[in-house]
Tab-separated table of C-alpha atoms and ligand atoms in Angstrom:
chain	number	residue	atom	x	y	z
A	92	UNK	CA	-22.336	51.593	-102.494
A	93	UNK	CA	-19.806	52.443	-99.723
A	94	UNK	CA	-17.658	54.542	-102.062
A	95	UNK	CA	-20.581	56.881	-102.683
A	96	UNK	CA	-21.264	57.569	-99.086
A	97	UNK	CA	-17.572	58.222	-98.478
A	98	UNK	CA	-17.561	60.553	-101.379
A	99	UNK	CA	-20.562	62.457	-100.001
A	100	UNK	CA	-18.959	62.702	-96.631
A	101	UNK	CA	-15.838	64.164	-98.256
A	102	UNK	CA	-17.833	66.727	-100.129
A	103	UNK	CA	-19.842	67.707	-97.211
A	104	UNK	CA	-16.727	68.047	-95.053
A	105	UNK	CA	-15.300	70.316	-97.795
A	106	UNK	CA	-18.439	72.303	-97.785
A	107	UNK	CA	-18.503	72.735	-94.005
A	108	UNK	CA	-14.800	73.621	-94.045
A	109	UNK	CA	-15.437	76.244	-96.650
A	110	UNK	CA	-18.345	77.671	-94.782
A	111	UNK	CA	-16.442	77.697	-91.591
A	112	UNK	CA	-13.907	80.053	-93.110
A	113	UNK	CA	-16.437	81.873	-95.246
A	114	UNK	CA	-19.818	83.384	-94.334
A	115	UNK	CA	-22.232	80.610	-93.071
A	116	UNK	CA	-25.302	81.735	-94.979
A	117	UNK	CA	-27.354	80.080	-97.715
A	118	UNK	CA	-25.694	80.934	-100.980
A	119	UNK	CA	-28.601	82.956	-102.359
A	120	UNK	CA	-29.054	85.007	-99.103
A	121	UNK	CA	-26.373	87.452	-100.000
A	122	UNK	CA	-28.650	88.584	-102.806
A	123	UNK	CA	-31.500	89.631	-100.461
A	124	UNK	CA	-30.657	93.266	-101.225
A	125	UNK	CA	-31.632	92.690	-104.958
A	126	UNK	CA	-28.131	91.916	-106.245
A	127	UNK	CA	-28.394	90.309	-109.651
A	128	UNK	CA	-26.054	88.397	-111.877
A	129	UNK	CA	-25.044	91.181	-114.296
A	130	UNK	CA	-21.559	90.401	-115.570
A	131	UNK	CA	-20.076	87.119	-116.743
A	132	UNK	CA	-16.495	86.577	-117.812
A	133	UNK	CA	-15.949	83.816	-120.331
A	134	UNK	CA	-12.346	82.636	-120.545
A	135	UNK	CA	-11.345	80.533	-123.613
A	136	UNK	CA	-8.317	78.693	-122.350
A	137	UNK	CA	-4.795	79.091	-123.983
A	138	UNK	CA	-4.184	81.103	-127.213
A	139	UNK	CA	-1.423	82.624	-129.310
A	140	UNK	CA	1.822	80.723	-128.870
A	141	UNK	CA	0.127	78.390	-126.344
A	142	UNK	CA	-2.052	75.907	-128.363
A	143	UNK	CA	-3.078	73.880	-125.265
A	144	UNK	CA	-3.769	70.218	-126.052
A	145	UNK	CA	-3.071	69.142	-129.618
A	146	UNK	CA	-4.618	66.140	-131.372
A	147	UNK	CA	-2.301	63.332	-132.534
A	148	UNK	CA	-2.536	64.336	-136.154
A	149	UNK	CA	-1.920	68.038	-135.089
A	150	UNK	CA	-5.036	69.068	-137.010
A	151	UNK	CA	-6.983	70.094	-133.949
A	152	UNK	CA	-5.904	72.627	-131.315
A	153	UNK	CA	-7.443	73.020	-127.887
A	154	UNK	CA	-7.173	76.839	-128.080
A	155	UNK	CA	-9.443	76.972	-131.277
A	156	UNK	CA	-12.130	74.690	-129.726
A	157	UNK	CA	-12.083	76.700	-126.527
A	158	UNK	CA	-12.565	79.937	-128.445
A	159	UNK	CA	-15.340	78.515	-130.608
A	160	UNK	CA	-17.361	77.198	-127.695
A	161	UNK	CA	-16.778	80.363	-125.611
A	162	UNK	CA	-18.002	82.584	-128.541
A	163	UNK	CA	-21.052	80.439	-129.040
A	164	UNK	CA	-21.851	80.559	-125.324
A	165	UNK	CA	-21.333	84.323	-125.096
A	166	UNK	CA	-23.437	85.085	-128.098
A	167	UNK	CA	-26.378	83.133	-126.690
A	168	UNK	CA	-26.120	84.941	-123.326
A	169	UNK	CA	-25.969	88.287	-125.123
A	170	UNK	CA	-28.973	87.424	-127.199
A	171	UNK	CA	-31.175	86.043	-124.494
A	172	UNK	CA	-29.975	88.238	-121.620
A	173	UNK	CA	-29.423	91.694	-123.024
A	174	UNK	CA	-28.930	93.049	-119.435
A	175	UNK	CA	-25.974	90.780	-118.801
A	176	UNK	CA	-22.552	92.033	-119.740
A	177	UNK	CA	-20.431	89.365	-121.406
A	178	UNK	CA	-16.712	89.919	-121.190
A	179	UNK	CA	-14.167	87.671	-122.877
A	180	UNK	CA	-10.578	87.264	-121.641
A	181	UNK	CA	-9.703	86.846	-125.349
A	182	UNK	CA	-11.738	87.112	-128.538
A	183	UNK	CA	-8.952	86.265	-130.889
A	184	UNK	CA	-6.031	83.856	-131.084
A	185	UNK	CA	-3.813	85.599	-128.611
A	186	UNK	CA	-1.834	84.689	-125.486
A	187	UNK	CA	-3.197	85.920	-122.173
A	188	UNK	CA	-1.372	85.170	-118.848
A	189	UNK	CA	-3.257	83.032	-116.389
A	190	UNK	CA	-3.187	85.635	-113.629
A	191	UNK	CA	-4.477	88.282	-116.036
A	192	UNK	CA	-7.506	86.135	-116.841
A	193	UNK	CA	-8.653	86.283	-113.264
A	194	UNK	CA	-7.702	89.984	-113.015
A	195	UNK	CA	-10.020	90.773	-115.927
A	196	UNK	CA	-12.877	89.249	-113.981
A	197	UNK	CA	-11.924	91.011	-110.792
A	198	UNK	CA	-11.467	94.412	-112.448
A	199	UNK	CA	-14.925	94.145	-114.036
A	200	UNK	CA	-16.599	92.959	-110.806
A	201	UNK	CA	-17.807	89.877	-112.624
A	202	UNK	CA	-20.444	87.718	-110.915
A	203	UNK	CA	-19.393	84.516	-112.617
A	204	UNK	CA	-16.134	83.304	-114.272
A	205	UNK	CA	-16.329	80.445	-116.817
A	206	UNK	CA	-13.007	79.066	-118.106
A	207	UNK	CA	-13.389	76.617	-121.061
A	208	UNK	CA	-10.813	73.945	-121.793
A	209	UNK	CA	-10.341	70.601	-123.639
A	210	UNK	CA	-8.700	67.780	-121.753
A	211	UNK	CA	-5.928	65.505	-122.815
A	212	UNK	CA	-4.392	62.406	-121.099
A	213	UNK	CA	-1.656	59.889	-121.760
A	214	UNK	CA	-4.305	57.257	-121.365
A	215	UNK	CA	-6.214	57.545	-124.639
A	216	UNK	CA	-9.234	55.666	-123.338
A	217	UNK	CA	-9.938	58.493	-120.826
A	218	UNK	CA	-13.028	60.430	-121.944
A	219	UNK	CA	-15.912	62.497	-120.764
A	220	UNK	CA	-16.516	65.923	-119.222
A	221	UNK	CA	-15.541	67.346	-115.892
A	222	UNK	CA	-15.869	70.788	-114.204
A	223	UNK	CA	-13.366	71.998	-111.616
A	224	UNK	CA	-13.698	74.433	-108.824
A	225	UNK	CA	-10.757	75.851	-106.862
A	226	UNK	CA	-9.872	73.483	-104.045
A	227	UNK	CA	-7.071	71.603	-102.455
A	228	UNK	CA	-7.881	67.983	-103.424
A	229	UNK	CA	-4.635	66.760	-104.875
A	230	UNK	CA	-5.696	63.268	-105.988
A	231	UNK	CA	-3.581	61.885	-108.864
A	232	UNK	CA	-6.128	62.330	-111.682
A	233	UNK	CA	-6.847	65.914	-110.664
A	234	UNK	CA	-3.078	66.656	-110.468
A	235	UNK	CA	-2.730	65.530	-114.102
A	236	UNK	CA	-5.109	68.292	-115.211
A	237	UNK	CA	-3.583	70.708	-112.809
A	238	UNK	CA	-0.064	70.308	-113.951
A	239	UNK	CA	-1.120	70.619	-117.656
A	240	UNK	CA	-3.287	73.661	-117.165
A	241	UNK	CA	-0.985	75.336	-114.676
A	242	UNK	CA	2.166	74.764	-116.718
A	243	UNK	CA	0.939	77.471	-119.062
A	244	UNK	CA	2.656	79.960	-116.775
A	245	UNK	CA	6.010	78.556	-117.876
A	246	UNK	CA	5.359	80.340	-121.193
A	247	UNK	CA	5.001	83.703	-119.445
A	248	UNK	CA	7.947	86.106	-119.219
A	249	UNK	CA	8.021	86.698	-115.500
A	250	UNK	CA	6.176	83.835	-113.900
A	251	UNK	CA	8.337	83.492	-110.769
A	252	UNK	CA	7.398	86.999	-109.751
A	253	UNK	CA	3.736	86.922	-110.779
A	254	UNK	CA	3.059	83.618	-108.972
A	255	UNK	CA	5.282	84.058	-106.024
A	256	UNK	CA	7.791	81.343	-106.881
A	257	UNK	CA	5.083	78.778	-107.790
A	258	UNK	CA	6.450	75.898	-109.926
A	259	UNK	CA	3.607	73.858	-111.482
A	260	UNK	CA	5.776	70.775	-111.690
A	261	UNK	CA	6.846	70.821	-108.047
A	262	UNK	CA	4.398	69.204	-105.604
A	263	UNK	CA	5.835	71.431	-102.780
A	264	UNK	CA	4.590	74.497	-104.628
A	265	UNK	CA	0.984	73.418	-104.165
A	266	UNK	CA	1.149	73.914	-100.396
A	267	UNK	CA	0.484	77.640	-100.908
A	268	UNK	CA	-3.054	76.670	-101.814
A	269	UNK	CA	-3.609	75.097	-98.429
A	270	UNK	CA	-3.582	78.561	-96.961
A	271	UNK	CA	-6.091	79.809	-99.436
A	272	UNK	CA	-9.707	80.412	-98.499
A	273	UNK	CA	-12.468	80.675	-101.051
A	274	UNK	CA	-15.581	82.524	-100.101
A	275	UNK	CA	-17.346	81.392	-103.302
A	276	UNK	CA	-16.773	77.720	-102.934
A	277	UNK	CA	-20.405	76.730	-102.558
A	278	UNK	CA	-21.654	78.878	-105.438
A	279	UNK	CA	-18.830	77.584	-107.640
A	280	UNK	CA	-19.896	74.001	-106.881
A	281	UNK	CA	-23.546	74.857	-107.544
A	282	UNK	CA	-22.692	76.225	-111.004
A	283	UNK	CA	-20.274	73.338	-111.757
A	284	UNK	CA	-22.946	70.814	-110.847
A	285	UNK	CA	-25.468	72.523	-113.121
A	286	UNK	CA	-22.986	72.302	-115.980
A	287	UNK	CA	-22.321	68.612	-115.413
A	288	UNK	CA	-26.021	67.893	-115.079
A	289	UNK	CA	-26.650	69.508	-118.497
A	290	UNK	CA	-23.779	67.555	-120.074
A	291	UNK	CA	-25.123	64.284	-118.740
A	292	UNK	CA	-28.672	65.057	-119.850
A	293	UNK	CA	-28.242	66.726	-123.191
A	294	UNK	CA	-24.587	66.830	-124.079
A	295	UNK	CA	-22.982	65.157	-127.122
A	296	UNK	CA	-20.413	63.747	-124.645
A	297	UNK	CA	-22.414	62.172	-121.795
A	298	UNK	CA	-19.778	60.476	-119.770
A	299	UNK	CA	-19.663	62.312	-116.449
A	300	UNK	CA	-16.285	62.651	-114.724
A	301	UNK	CA	-17.936	64.930	-112.248
A	302	UNK	CA	-17.435	68.099	-110.362
A	303	UNK	CA	-13.923	68.193	-108.962
A	304	UNK	CA	-11.703	70.371	-106.832
A	305	UNK	CA	-8.120	71.128	-107.817
A	306	UNK	CA	-5.572	73.911	-107.171
A	307	UNK	CA	-5.922	75.640	-110.558
A	308	UNK	CA	-3.994	78.860	-111.001
A	309	UNK	CA	-6.553	80.567	-113.276
A	310	UNK	CA	-9.216	80.272	-110.561
A	311	UNK	CA	-6.824	81.118	-107.687
A	312	UNK	CA	-7.477	84.793	-107.150
A	313	UNK	CA	-10.862	85.308	-108.733
A	314	UNK	CA	-13.299	87.034	-106.351
A	315	UNK	CA	-16.539	85.511	-107.679
A	316	UNK	CA	-17.924	81.983	-108.352
A	317	UNK	CA	-15.511	80.438	-110.793
A	318	UNK	CA	-15.242	77.177	-112.660
A	319	UNK	CA	-13.004	75.519	-115.243
A	320	UNK	CA	-14.804	73.226	-117.647
A	321	UNK	CA	-13.071	70.410	-119.541
A	322	UNK	CA	-15.560	69.679	-122.387
A	323	UNK	CA	-13.980	66.366	-123.499
A	324	UNK	CA	-10.633	64.738	-124.338
A	325	UNK	CA	-8.649	65.578	-127.465
A	326	UNK	CA	-6.634	62.479	-126.758
A	327	UNK	CA	-9.679	60.238	-127.060
A	328	UNK	CA	-10.846	59.151	-130.567
A	329	UNK	CA	-14.601	59.411	-129.845
A	330	UNK	CA	-14.470	62.722	-127.924
A	331	UNK	CA	-12.212	64.065	-130.623
A	332	UNK	CA	-14.652	63.254	-133.447
A	333	UNK	CA	-17.462	64.802	-131.378
A	334	UNK	CA	-15.531	67.998	-130.724
A	335	UNK	CA	-14.562	68.272	-134.415
A	336	UNK	CA	-18.200	68.838	-135.357
A	337	UNK	CA	-19.611	72.419	-135.098
A	338	UNK	CA	-23.109	71.416	-134.190
A	339	UNK	CA	-21.746	69.357	-131.257
A	340	UNK	CA	-19.781	72.408	-130.179
A	341	UNK	CA	-22.983	74.404	-130.334
A	342	UNK	CA	-24.663	71.777	-128.118
A	343	UNK	CA	-21.913	72.035	-125.603
A	344	UNK	CA	-22.275	75.883	-125.534
A	345	UNK	CA	-26.048	75.408	-125.195
A	346	UNK	CA	-25.534	73.083	-122.203
A	347	UNK	CA	-23.350	75.641	-120.500
A	348	UNK	CA	-25.926	78.341	-121.399
A	349	UNK	CA	-28.673	76.257	-119.781
A	350	UNK	CA	-26.579	75.875	-116.692
A	351	UNK	CA	-26.052	79.633	-116.687
A	352	UNK	CA	-29.805	80.313	-116.915
A	353	UNK	CA	-30.571	78.034	-113.963
A	354	UNK	CA	-27.727	79.544	-111.976
A	355	UNK	CA	-28.784	83.139	-112.719
A	356	UNK	CA	-32.354	82.334	-111.687
A	357	UNK	CA	-31.162	81.018	-108.309
A	358	UNK	CA	-28.554	83.764	-107.911
A	359	UNK	CA	-31.084	86.540	-108.612
A	360	UNK	CA	-33.611	85.153	-106.199
A	361	UNK	CA	-33.106	84.548	-102.459
A	362	UNK	CA	-33.272	80.811	-102.839
A	363	UNK	CA	-30.304	78.774	-101.593
A	364	UNK	CA	-28.421	76.873	-104.232
A	365	UNK	CA	-29.343	73.263	-104.643
A	366	UNK	CA	-26.396	70.957	-105.366
A	367	UNK	CA	-26.964	67.805	-107.336
A	368	UNK	CA	-24.863	65.348	-105.516
A	369	UNK	CA	-25.095	62.770	-108.246
A	370	UNK	CA	-22.607	64.619	-110.434
A	371	UNK	CA	-19.983	65.216	-107.770
A	372	UNK	CA	-16.824	63.195	-108.459
A	373	UNK	CA	-15.844	60.740	-105.704
A	374	UNK	CA	-13.150	62.149	-103.514
A	375	UNK	CA	-10.120	60.159	-102.459
A	376	UNK	CA	-10.148	59.711	-98.691
A	377	UNK	CA	-7.742	62.108	-96.972
A	378	UNK	CA	-4.973	60.113	-95.244
A	379	UNK	CA	-2.096	61.658	-93.375
A	380	UNK	CA	0.642	63.446	-95.326
A	381	UNK	CA	4.218	64.384	-94.536
A	382	UNK	CA	5.931	67.668	-94.325
A	383	UNK	CA	9.382	68.762	-93.323
A	384	UNK	CA	9.570	70.930	-90.232
A	385	UNK	CA	12.107	73.627	-90.578
A	386	UNK	CA	11.807	75.507	-87.307
A	387	UNK	CA	9.635	76.168	-84.245
A	388	UNK	CA	9.218	79.465	-82.411
A	389	UNK	CA	7.355	80.662	-79.366
A	390	UNK	CA	6.523	83.911	-81.226
A	391	UNK	CA	4.771	84.181	-84.588
A	392	UNK	CA	7.393	85.203	-87.170
A	393	UNK	CA	6.735	88.021	-89.595
A	394	UNK	CA	6.760	87.268	-93.311
A	395	UNK	CA	10.357	87.626	-94.487
A	396	UNK	CA	11.812	87.142	-90.938
A	397	UNK	CA	15.494	86.312	-91.006
A	398	UNK	CA	14.863	82.987	-89.194
A	399	UNK	CA	12.914	81.826	-92.341
A	400	UNK	CA	16.014	82.367	-94.482
A	401	UNK	CA	14.157	83.604	-97.504
A	402	UNK	CA	11.644	80.709	-97.456
A	403	UNK	CA	8.213	81.858	-98.565
A	404	UNK	CA	6.341	78.638	-99.309
A	405	UNK	CA	5.847	77.309	-95.823
A	406	UNK	CA	2.998	76.097	-93.649
A	407	UNK	CA	2.661	77.500	-90.106
A	408	UNK	CA	0.772	75.708	-87.409
A	409	UNK	CA	0.273	76.595	-83.699
A	410	UNK	CA	0.747	73.356	-81.745
A	411	UNK	CA	1.300	73.082	-77.965
A	412	UNK	CA	2.125	76.713	-77.542
A	413	UNK	CA	4.660	76.861	-80.335
A	414	UNK	CA	4.493	78.104	-83.929
A	415	UNK	CA	5.840	75.293	-86.094
A	416	UNK	CA	6.969	75.987	-89.591
A	417	UNK	CA	7.119	73.283	-92.237
A	418	UNK	CA	7.630	72.890	-95.977
A	419	UNK	CA	6.523	70.332	-98.590
A	420	UNK	CA	3.496	68.044	-98.925
A	421	UNK	CA	4.375	64.410	-99.441
A	422	UNK	CA	2.094	61.472	-99.573
A	423	UNK	CA	4.657	59.118	-98.063
A	424	UNK	CA	7.282	59.322	-95.328
A	425	UNK	CA	9.938	57.936	-97.765
A	426	UNK	CA	9.298	60.666	-100.288
A	427	UNK	CA	9.687	63.310	-97.497
A	428	UNK	CA	12.980	61.721	-96.326
A	429	UNK	CA	14.248	61.914	-99.858
A	430	UNK	CA	13.760	65.686	-99.853
A	431	UNK	CA	15.214	66.089	-96.375
A	432	UNK	CA	18.888	66.638	-97.367
A	433	UNK	CA	17.932	69.456	-99.727
A	434	UNK	CA	16.027	71.239	-96.967
A	435	UNK	CA	18.757	70.621	-94.443
A	436	UNK	CA	21.222	72.612	-96.587
A	437	UNK	CA	19.349	75.678	-95.337
A	438	UNK	CA	17.773	74.395	-92.079
A	439	UNK	CA	20.211	71.925	-90.521
A	440	UNK	CA	17.840	70.828	-87.796
A	441	UNK	CA	14.949	69.979	-90.210
A	442	UNK	CA	13.012	66.786	-89.757
A	443	UNK	CA	10.010	64.939	-91.209
A	444	UNK	CA	6.566	65.296	-89.500
A	445	UNK	CA	3.312	63.396	-90.143
A	446	UNK	CA	0.329	65.697	-90.503
A	447	UNK	CA	-3.334	64.615	-90.173
B	776	LIG	ZN1	-6.475	73.740	-121.230
């Protein structure tokens, strides 16, 4: 199937890119010194005044399902791996800011971060499970999840400061992630593919939507392998019935536990991680995109330089001996042109550029 080979090329390119900026060693090799997986942070999504997705009848809340599965998963890890420290970002129905969830993992030097969520979509026939790793693939279906999960920050008191002006509804905001490098990309994909493998094999919801990459705020600054699992759709009648049943939620927790066991085994040994390509989601081919160039300079400008006029969310590229600064990330030229007058209010000479 041509799509499949294209998808593999996309994934392999992503892996190579990540390795080019990270350390080009087999994933397990860093553990040659006897480093073991000792701490896991489990993050039940949402909580408190943020219910997450809500079922049509309002009887079911995402936050409750997340906490229930997270607790079942954590108890099993604690029982079968007494040496592993299990830390929860929340154990009760309370609100925790997205950035703080990652901070908890960083502060505790966690070796793995597992965020648990339930999906929801306008299209009620959408169903199945998917596991996200931090990445810059902004395909439409990934962006739907992204906007929903990232919009939680709008419920926080001081989100413009915490997230450096990030606006989850504004596509331009997502360009900050293009500058991001993730040293744990390969390990995150390895764990994510183990989770999806388990769901497909044993899960009460077998439909595989795959391992995907998306710019998810909660995974942004974690300094360990991190995933966000969407265990099914609350907006889908069949998934909803499944998730409403406690023994099914236990099965989902058991699937994630089995993935954890396999991951820990590989992590604790020197073996390189094996990635099951059959559970990777197809990637949309990367075409050109459009940005708005605001200025060019022969010298690299410092952050906050007066020439940038307070602009912080920009992209800088060194092309033909010049540093070129641009903003925005548009899929069509027309869309970029529509934003041009706004940008020209500050940078009168701004123009649209095609980026490959
Ligand atoms: Zn969620």
